[in-house]
Amino acid sequence: MTERLVGLPVESPLLVAAIVVLVSALLLALVRVVRGPTIPDRVIALDLMASLVVGLLLLLGAVLELLAIVDIAIVLALIAFLSTVAFASLIERRTRE
Amino acid sequence: MIVLVTGLLAFSGALLMLIAAVGLLRMPDFYTRMQAAAKAGTLGILLIVAATGITLGSISALLHAFLASLFFLLTAPVAAHLLGRAAYLSGIRPWVLEDELAGRYHPATHELRSSNAPTASAPGIDRVEETLS
Protein backbone atom coordinates (compact mmCIF):
# COMPACT_ATOMS: atom_id res chain seq x y z
CA MET A 1 0.00 0.00 0.00
CA THR A 2 2.84 2.40 0.81
CA GLU A 3 4.51 1.44 -2.43
CA ARG A 4 1.47 2.61 -4.35
CA LEU A 5 1.38 5.85 -2.42
CA VAL A 6 5.03 6.51 -3.08
CA GLY A 7 4.74 5.55 -6.71
CA LEU A 8 1.74 7.79 -7.24
CA PRO A 9 3.34 11.01 -8.55
CA VAL A 10 4.96 9.16 -11.42
CA GLU A 11 1.72 7.43 -12.32
CA SER A 12 -0.59 10.41 -12.35
CA PRO A 13 0.70 13.85 -11.38
CA LEU A 14 -2.73 15.35 -12.13
CA LEU A 15 -4.28 13.40 -9.24
CA VAL A 16 -1.67 14.78 -6.84
CA ALA A 17 -2.29 18.29 -8.18
CA ALA A 18 -6.03 17.76 -7.61
CA ILE A 19 -5.36 16.75 -4.00
CA VAL A 20 -3.22 19.87 -3.45
CA VAL A 21 -5.94 22.08 -4.96
CA LEU A 22 -8.60 20.46 -2.75
CA VAL A 23 -6.56 21.02 0.40
CA SER A 24 -6.03 24.69 -0.44
CA ALA A 25 -9.78 25.06 -1.07
CA LEU A 26 -10.31 23.46 2.35
CA LEU A 27 -8.15 26.16 3.94
CA LEU A 28 -10.05 28.95 2.12
CA ALA A 29 -13.38 27.54 3.34
CA LEU A 30 -11.94 27.34 6.86
CA VAL A 31 -11.22 31.09 6.70
CA ARG A 32 -14.93 31.67 5.97
CA VAL A 33 -15.93 29.40 8.87
CA VAL A 34 -13.77 31.44 11.25
CA ARG A 35 -14.68 34.89 9.87
CA GLY A 36 -18.24 34.42 8.62
CA PRO A 37 -20.36 37.17 10.13
CA THR A 38 -23.55 35.10 10.50
CA ILE A 39 -24.36 31.53 11.47
CA PRO A 40 -25.68 30.55 7.98
CA ASP A 41 -22.33 31.67 6.53
CA ARG A 42 -20.54 29.27 8.81
CA VAL A 43 -23.00 26.47 8.05
CA ILE A 44 -22.62 26.80 4.28
CA ALA A 45 -18.82 26.95 4.65
CA LEU A 46 -18.88 23.79 6.76
CA ASP A 47 -21.07 22.13 4.12
CA LEU A 48 -18.54 23.01 1.43
CA MET A 49 -15.74 21.73 3.67
CA ALA A 50 -17.59 18.44 4.08
CA SER A 51 -17.92 18.02 0.32
CA LEU A 52 -14.23 18.91 -0.07
CA VAL A 53 -13.36 16.13 2.38
CA VAL A 54 -15.66 13.83 0.40
CA GLY A 55 -13.69 14.74 -2.72
CA LEU A 56 -10.42 14.01 -0.95
CA LEU A 57 -11.76 10.64 0.21
CA LEU A 58 -12.86 9.78 -3.33
CA LEU A 59 -9.42 10.64 -4.68
CA LEU A 60 -7.87 8.54 -1.92
CA GLY A 61 -10.13 5.68 -2.98
CA ALA A 62 -8.98 6.11 -6.58
CA VAL A 63 -5.32 6.13 -5.55
CA LEU A 64 -5.54 3.13 -3.24
CA GLU A 65 -8.05 1.35 -5.53
CA LEU A 66 -10.29 0.65 -2.57
CA LEU A 67 -14.00 0.69 -3.31
CA ALA A 68 -14.86 0.80 0.43
CA ILE A 69 -13.56 4.38 0.65
CA VAL A 70 -16.26 5.41 -1.82
CA ASP A 71 -18.85 4.03 0.62
CA ILE A 72 -17.25 6.04 3.43
CA ALA A 73 -17.43 9.15 1.23
CA ILE A 74 -21.13 8.59 0.54
CA VAL A 75 -21.88 8.19 4.25
CA LEU A 76 -19.94 11.37 5.06
CA ALA A 77 -21.91 13.24 2.39
CA LEU A 78 -25.15 11.95 3.90
CA ILE A 79 -24.14 13.13 7.38
CA ALA A 80 -23.16 16.55 5.99
CA PHE A 81 -26.50 16.91 4.22
CA LEU A 82 -28.47 15.92 7.31
CA SER A 83 -26.51 18.30 9.54
CA THR A 84 -27.07 21.16 7.09
CA VAL A 85 -30.81 20.46 7.07
CA ALA A 86 -30.82 20.29 10.87
CA PHE A 87 -28.98 23.61 11.13
CA ALA A 88 -31.39 25.22 8.68
CA SER A 89 -34.44 24.10 10.62
CA LEU A 90 -32.76 25.19 13.87
CA ILE A 91 -32.07 28.69 12.49
CA GLU A 92 -35.60 28.98 11.13
CA ARG A 93 -37.30 27.68 14.28
CA ARG A 94 -35.33 30.08 16.47
CA THR A 95 -36.69 33.06 14.54
CA ARG A 96 -40.28 31.84 14.56
CA GLU A 97 -40.69 31.97 18.32
CA MET B 1 -4.93 7.16 -21.70
CA ILE B 2 -7.41 6.32 -18.97
CA VAL B 3 -4.98 7.73 -16.42
CA LEU B 4 -4.89 11.00 -18.37
CA VAL B 5 -8.69 11.19 -18.65
CA THR B 6 -9.28 10.50 -14.97
CA GLY B 7 -6.50 12.88 -13.99
CA LEU B 8 -8.04 15.65 -16.06
CA LEU B 9 -11.50 14.92 -14.60
CA ALA B 10 -10.21 14.95 -11.03
CA PHE B 11 -8.12 18.07 -11.57
CA SER B 12 -10.92 20.07 -13.21
CA GLY B 13 -13.30 18.97 -10.44
CA ALA B 14 -10.79 20.11 -7.83
CA LEU B 15 -10.38 23.44 -9.66
CA LEU B 16 -14.17 23.92 -9.63
CA MET B 17 -14.25 23.27 -5.89
CA LEU B 18 -11.41 25.76 -5.44
CA ILE B 19 -13.53 28.29 -7.38
CA ALA B 20 -16.39 27.52 -5.00
CA ALA B 21 -14.14 28.15 -1.99
CA VAL B 22 -12.82 31.40 -3.48
CA GLY B 23 -16.40 32.50 -4.16
CA LEU B 24 -17.32 31.61 -0.59
CA LEU B 25 -14.51 33.86 0.58
CA ARG B 26 -14.93 36.81 -1.80
CA MET B 27 -18.66 37.20 -2.50
CA PRO B 28 -20.38 40.21 -0.89
CA ASP B 29 -23.31 38.68 1.03
CA PHE B 30 -24.60 35.37 2.29
CA TYR B 31 -26.83 34.52 -0.68
CA THR B 32 -24.15 35.03 -3.32
CA ARG B 33 -21.73 33.00 -1.21
CA MET B 34 -24.32 30.25 -0.92
CA GLN B 35 -24.95 29.97 -4.66
CA ALA B 36 -21.21 29.92 -5.38
CA ALA B 37 -20.64 27.08 -2.93
CA ALA B 38 -23.74 25.12 -3.97
CA LYS B 39 -23.35 25.17 -7.75
CA ALA B 40 -19.59 25.10 -8.30
CA GLY B 41 -19.15 22.68 -5.41
CA THR B 42 -21.73 20.27 -6.79
CA LEU B 43 -20.22 20.20 -10.29
CA GLY B 44 -16.75 19.76 -8.80
CA ILE B 45 -17.72 16.80 -6.65
CA LEU B 46 -19.55 15.22 -9.62
CA LEU B 47 -16.38 15.36 -11.73
CA ILE B 48 -14.33 13.84 -8.90
CA VAL B 49 -16.91 11.06 -8.47
CA ALA B 50 -16.70 10.35 -12.20
CA ALA B 51 -12.90 10.24 -12.02
CA THR B 52 -12.97 7.77 -9.13
CA GLY B 53 -15.56 5.57 -10.82
CA ILE B 54 -13.57 5.38 -14.07
CA THR B 55 -10.31 4.76 -12.20
CA LEU B 56 -11.71 1.83 -10.22
CA GLY B 57 -13.36 0.62 -13.40
CA SER B 58 -15.43 -2.31 -12.19
CA ILE B 59 -19.20 -2.52 -12.63
CA SER B 60 -19.80 -2.13 -8.91
CA ALA B 61 -17.51 0.93 -8.78
CA LEU B 62 -19.37 2.54 -11.67
CA LEU B 63 -22.67 1.81 -9.94
CA HIS B 64 -21.34 3.34 -6.72
CA ALA B 65 -20.22 6.40 -8.66
CA PHE B 66 -23.60 6.72 -10.37
CA LEU B 67 -25.49 6.46 -7.08
CA ALA B 68 -23.14 8.91 -5.37
CA SER B 69 -23.54 11.48 -8.14
CA LEU B 70 -27.32 11.03 -8.02
CA PHE B 71 -27.16 11.64 -4.27
CA PHE B 72 -25.14 14.84 -4.70
CA LEU B 73 -27.41 16.11 -7.45
CA LEU B 74 -30.46 15.54 -5.24
CA THR B 75 -29.20 16.84 -1.91
CA ALA B 76 -27.10 19.90 -2.77
CA PRO B 77 -30.00 22.08 -4.06
CA VAL B 78 -32.23 20.98 -1.18
CA ALA B 79 -29.63 21.94 1.42
CA ALA B 80 -28.91 25.28 -0.27
CA HIS B 81 -32.62 26.11 -0.56
CA LEU B 82 -33.38 25.26 3.07
CA LEU B 83 -30.42 27.25 4.34
CA GLY B 84 -31.23 30.26 2.14
CA ARG B 85 -34.83 30.23 3.31
CA ALA B 86 -33.79 29.96 6.96
CA ALA B 87 -31.28 32.79 6.51
CA TYR B 88 -33.87 35.06 4.90
CA LEU B 89 -36.38 34.34 7.64
CA SER B 90 -33.77 34.99 10.33
CA GLY B 91 -33.42 38.52 8.97
CA ILE B 92 -30.34 38.52 6.72
CA ARG B 93 -31.08 40.98 3.92
CA PRO B 94 -29.83 40.18 0.42
CA TRP B 95 -27.32 42.48 -1.29
CA VAL B 96 -29.82 44.03 -3.72
CA LEU B 97 -31.30 47.47 -4.35
CA GLU B 98 -34.92 46.37 -3.96
CA ASP B 99 -35.83 43.32 -1.88
CA GLU B 100 -38.75 41.81 -3.77
CA LEU B 101 -39.34 39.15 -1.12
CA ALA B 102 -39.95 41.74 1.58
CA GLY B 103 -43.32 41.18 3.23
CA ARG B 104 -44.07 38.01 1.28
CA TYR B 105 -43.34 35.70 4.19
CA HIS B 106 -45.90 35.58 6.95
CA PRO B 107 -44.00 36.56 10.10
CA ALA B 108 -45.57 33.93 12.37
CA THR B 109 -46.27 30.94 10.13
CA HIS B 110 -43.45 31.53 7.56
CA GLU B 111 -45.88 30.86 4.72
CA LEU B 112 -44.96 32.42 1.40
CA ARG B 113 -47.40 34.56 -0.58
CA SER B 114 -46.73 34.72 -4.29
CA SER B 115 -48.22 38.11 -5.12
CA ASN B 116 -49.04 41.44 -3.54
CA ALA B 117 -52.69 41.26 -4.67
CA PRO B 118 -54.78 41.20 -1.48
CA THR B 119 -57.62 39.04 -2.83
CA ALA B 120 -56.19 36.37 -5.08
CA SER B 121 -58.17 33.45 -6.41
CA ALA B 122 -55.75 30.86 -5.10
CA PRO B 123 -57.28 28.79 -2.31
CA GLY B 124 -54.53 29.11 0.26
CA ILE B 125 -54.23 32.88 0.09
CA ASP B 126 -57.36 33.79 2.05
CA ARG B 127 -56.17 31.95 5.11
CA VAL B 128 -52.88 33.88 5.08
CA GLU B 129 -54.76 37.15 4.72
CA GLU B 130 -56.90 36.27 7.74
CA THR B 131 -53.93 35.59 9.94
CA LEU B 132 -52.23 38.75 8.71
CA SER B 133 -55.07 41.04 9.73
Coordinates of C-alpha atoms in Angstrom, one line a residue:
Chain A
M1 CA 0.0 0.0 0.0
T2 CA 2.8 2.4 0.8
E3 CA 4.5 1.4 -2.4
R4 CA 1.5 2.6 -4.3
L5 CA 1.4 5.9 -2.4
V6 CA 5.0 6.5 -3.1
G7 CA 4.7 5.5 -6.7
L8 CA 1.7 7.8 -7.2
P9 CA 3.3 11.0 -8.5
V10 CA 5.0 9.2 -11.4
E11 CA 1.7 7.4 -12.3
S12 CA -0.6 10.4 -12.4
P13 CA 0.7 13.9 -11.4
L14 CA -2.7 15.3 -12.1
L15 CA -4.3 13.4 -9.2
V16 CA -1.7 14.8 -6.8
A17 CA -2.3 18.3 -8.2
A18 CA -6.0 17.8 -7.6
I19 CA -5.4 16.7 -4.0
V20 CA -3.2 19.9 -3.5
V21 CA -5.9 22.1 -5.0
L22 CA -8.6 20.5 -2.8
V23 CA -6.6 21.0 0.4
S24 CA -6.0 24.7 -0.4
A25 CA -9.8 25.1 -1.1
L26 CA -10.3 23.5 2.3
L27 CA -8.1 26.2 3.9
L28 CA -10.1 28.9 2.1
A29 CA -13.4 27.5 3.3
L30 CA -11.9 27.3 6.9
V31 CA -11.2 31.1 6.7
R32 CA -14.9 31.7 6.0
V33 CA -15.9 29.4 8.9
V34 CA -13.8 31.4 11.3
R35 CA -14.7 34.9 9.9
G36 CA -18.2 34.4 8.6
P37 CA -20.4 37.2 10.1
T38 CA -23.6 35.1 10.5
I39 CA -24.4 31.5 11.5
P40 CA -25.7 30.6 8.0
D41 CA -22.3 31.7 6.5
R42 CA -20.5 29.3 8.8
V43 CA -23.0 26.5 8.0
I44 CA -22.6 26.8 4.3
A45 CA -18.8 27.0 4.7
L46 CA -18.9 23.8 6.8
D47 CA -21.1 22.1 4.1
L48 CA -18.5 23.0 1.4
M49 CA -15.7 21.7 3.7
A50 CA -17.6 18.4 4.1
S51 CA -17.9 18.0 0.3
L52 CA -14.2 18.9 -0.1
V53 CA -13.4 16.1 2.4
V54 CA -15.7 13.8 0.4
G55 CA -13.7 14.7 -2.7
L56 CA -10.4 14.0 -0.9
L57 CA -11.8 10.6 0.2
L58 CA -12.9 9.8 -3.3
L59 CA -9.4 10.6 -4.7
L60 CA -7.9 8.5 -1.9
G61 CA -10.1 5.7 -3.0
A62 CA -9.0 6.1 -6.6
V63 CA -5.3 6.1 -5.6
L64 CA -5.5 3.1 -3.2
E65 CA -8.0 1.4 -5.5
L66 CA -10.3 0.7 -2.6
L67 CA -14.0 0.7 -3.3
A68 CA -14.9 0.8 0.4
I69 CA -13.6 4.4 0.6
V70 CA -16.3 5.4 -1.8
D71 CA -18.8 4.0 0.6
I72 CA -17.3 6.0 3.4
A73 CA -17.4 9.2 1.2
I74 CA -21.1 8.6 0.5
V75 CA -21.9 8.2 4.2
L76 CA -19.9 11.4 5.1
A77 CA -21.9 13.2 2.4
L78 CA -25.1 11.9 3.9
I79 CA -24.1 13.1 7.4
A80 CA -23.2 16.5 6.0
F81 CA -26.5 16.9 4.2
L82 CA -28.5 15.9 7.3
S83 CA -26.5 18.3 9.5
T84 CA -27.1 21.2 7.1
V85 CA -30.8 20.5 7.1
A86 CA -30.8 20.3 10.9
F87 CA -29.0 23.6 11.1
A88 CA -31.4 25.2 8.7
S89 CA -34.4 24.1 10.6
L90 CA -32.8 25.2 13.9
I91 CA -32.1 28.7 12.5
E92 CA -35.6 29.0 11.1
R93 CA -37.3 27.7 14.3
R94 CA -35.3 30.1 16.5
T95 CA -36.7 33.1 14.5
R96 CA -40.3 31.8 14.6
E97 CA -40.7 32.0 18.3
Chain B
M1 CA -4.9 7.2 -21.7
I2 CA -7.4 6.3 -19.0
V3 CA -5.0 7.7 -16.4
L4 CA -4.9 11.0 -18.4
V5 CA -8.7 11.2 -18.6
T6 CA -9.3 10.5 -15.0
G7 CA -6.5 12.9 -14.0
L8 CA -8.0 15.7 -16.1
L9 CA -11.5 14.9 -14.6
A10 CA -10.2 15.0 -11.0
F11 CA -8.1 18.1 -11.6
S12 CA -10.9 20.1 -13.2
G13 CA -13.3 19.0 -10.4
A14 CA -10.8 20.1 -7.8
L15 CA -10.4 23.4 -9.7
L16 CA -14.2 23.9 -9.6
M17 CA -14.3 23.3 -5.9
L18 CA -11.4 25.8 -5.4
I19 CA -13.5 28.3 -7.4
A20 CA -16.4 27.5 -5.0
A21 CA -14.1 28.1 -2.0
V22 CA -12.8 31.4 -3.5
G23 CA -16.4 32.5 -4.2
L24 CA -17.3 31.6 -0.6
L25 CA -14.5 33.9 0.6
R26 CA -14.9 36.8 -1.8
M27 CA -18.7 37.2 -2.5
P28 CA -20.4 40.2 -0.9
D29 CA -23.3 38.7 1.0
F30 CA -24.6 35.4 2.3
Y31 CA -26.8 34.5 -0.7
T32 CA -24.2 35.0 -3.3
R33 CA -21.7 33.0 -1.2
M34 CA -24.3 30.2 -0.9
Q35 CA -24.9 30.0 -4.7
A36 CA -21.2 29.9 -5.4
A37 CA -20.6 27.1 -2.9
A38 CA -23.7 25.1 -4.0
K39 CA -23.3 25.2 -7.8
A40 CA -19.6 25.1 -8.3
G41 CA -19.2 22.7 -5.4
T42 CA -21.7 20.3 -6.8
L43 CA -20.2 20.2 -10.3
G44 CA -16.8 19.8 -8.8
I45 CA -17.7 16.8 -6.6
L46 CA -19.6 15.2 -9.6
L47 CA -16.4 15.4 -11.7
I48 CA -14.3 13.8 -8.9
V49 CA -16.9 11.1 -8.5
A50 CA -16.7 10.3 -12.2
A51 CA -12.9 10.2 -12.0
T52 CA -13.0 7.8 -9.1
G53 CA -15.6 5.6 -10.8
I54 CA -13.6 5.4 -14.1
T55 CA -10.3 4.8 -12.2
L56 CA -11.7 1.8 -10.2
G57 CA -13.4 0.6 -13.4
S58 CA -15.4 -2.3 -12.2
I59 CA -19.2 -2.5 -12.6
S60 CA -19.8 -2.1 -8.9
A61 CA -17.5 0.9 -8.8
L62 CA -19.4 2.5 -11.7
L63 CA -22.7 1.8 -9.9
H64 CA -21.3 3.3 -6.7
A65 CA -20.2 6.4 -8.7
F66 CA -23.6 6.7 -10.4
L67 CA -25.5 6.5 -7.1
A68 CA -23.1 8.9 -5.4
S69 CA -23.5 11.5 -8.1
L70 CA -27.3 11.0 -8.0
F71 CA -27.2 11.6 -4.3
F72 CA -25.1 14.8 -4.7
L73 CA -27.4 16.1 -7.4
L74 CA -30.5 15.5 -5.2
T75 CA -29.2 16.8 -1.9
A76 CA -27.1 19.9 -2.8
P77 CA -30.0 22.1 -4.1
V78 CA -32.2 21.0 -1.2
A79 CA -29.6 21.9 1.4
A80 CA -28.9 25.3 -0.3
H81 CA -32.6 26.1 -0.6
L82 CA -33.4 25.3 3.1
L83 CA -30.4 27.2 4.3
G84 CA -31.2 30.3 2.1
R85 CA -34.8 30.2 3.3
A86 CA -33.8 30.0 7.0
A87 CA -31.3 32.8 6.5
Y88 CA -33.9 35.1 4.9
L89 CA -36.4 34.3 7.6
S90 CA -33.8 35.0 10.3
G91 CA -33.4 38.5 9.0
I92 CA -30.3 38.5 6.7
R93 CA -31.1 41.0 3.9
P94 CA -29.8 40.2 0.4
W95 CA -27.3 42.5 -1.3
V96 CA -29.8 44.0 -3.7
L97 CA -31.3 47.5 -4.3
E98 CA -34.9 46.4 -4.0
D99 CA -35.8 43.3 -1.9
E100 CA -38.7 41.8 -3.8
L101 CA -39.3 39.1 -1.1
A102 CA -40.0 41.7 1.6
G103 CA -43.3 41.2 3.2
R104 CA -44.1 38.0 1.3
Y105 CA -43.3 35.7 4.2
H106 CA -45.9 35.6 6.9
P107 CA -44.0 36.6 10.1
A108 CA -45.6 33.9 12.4
T109 CA -46.3 30.9 10.1
H110 CA -43.4 31.5 7.6
E111 CA -45.9 30.9 4.7
L112 CA -45.0 32.4 1.4
R113 CA -47.4 34.6 -0.6
S114 CA -46.7 34.7 -4.3
S115 CA -48.2 38.1 -5.1
N116 CA -49.0 41.4 -3.5
A117 CA -52.7 41.3 -4.7
P118 CA -54.8 41.2 -1.5
T119 CA -57.6 39.0 -2.8
A120 CA -56.2 36.4 -5.1
S121 CA -58.2 33.5 -6.4
A122 CA -55.7 30.9 -5.1
P123 CA -57.3 28.8 -2.3
G124 CA -54.5 29.1 0.3
I125 CA -54.2 32.9 0.1
D126 CA -57.4 33.8 2.1
R127 CA -56.2 32.0 5.1
V128 CA -52.9 33.9 5.1
E129 CA -54.8 37.1 4.7
E130 CA -56.9 36.3 7.7
T131 CA -53.9 35.6 9.9
L132 CA -52.2 38.8 8.7
S133 CA -55.1 41.0 9.7

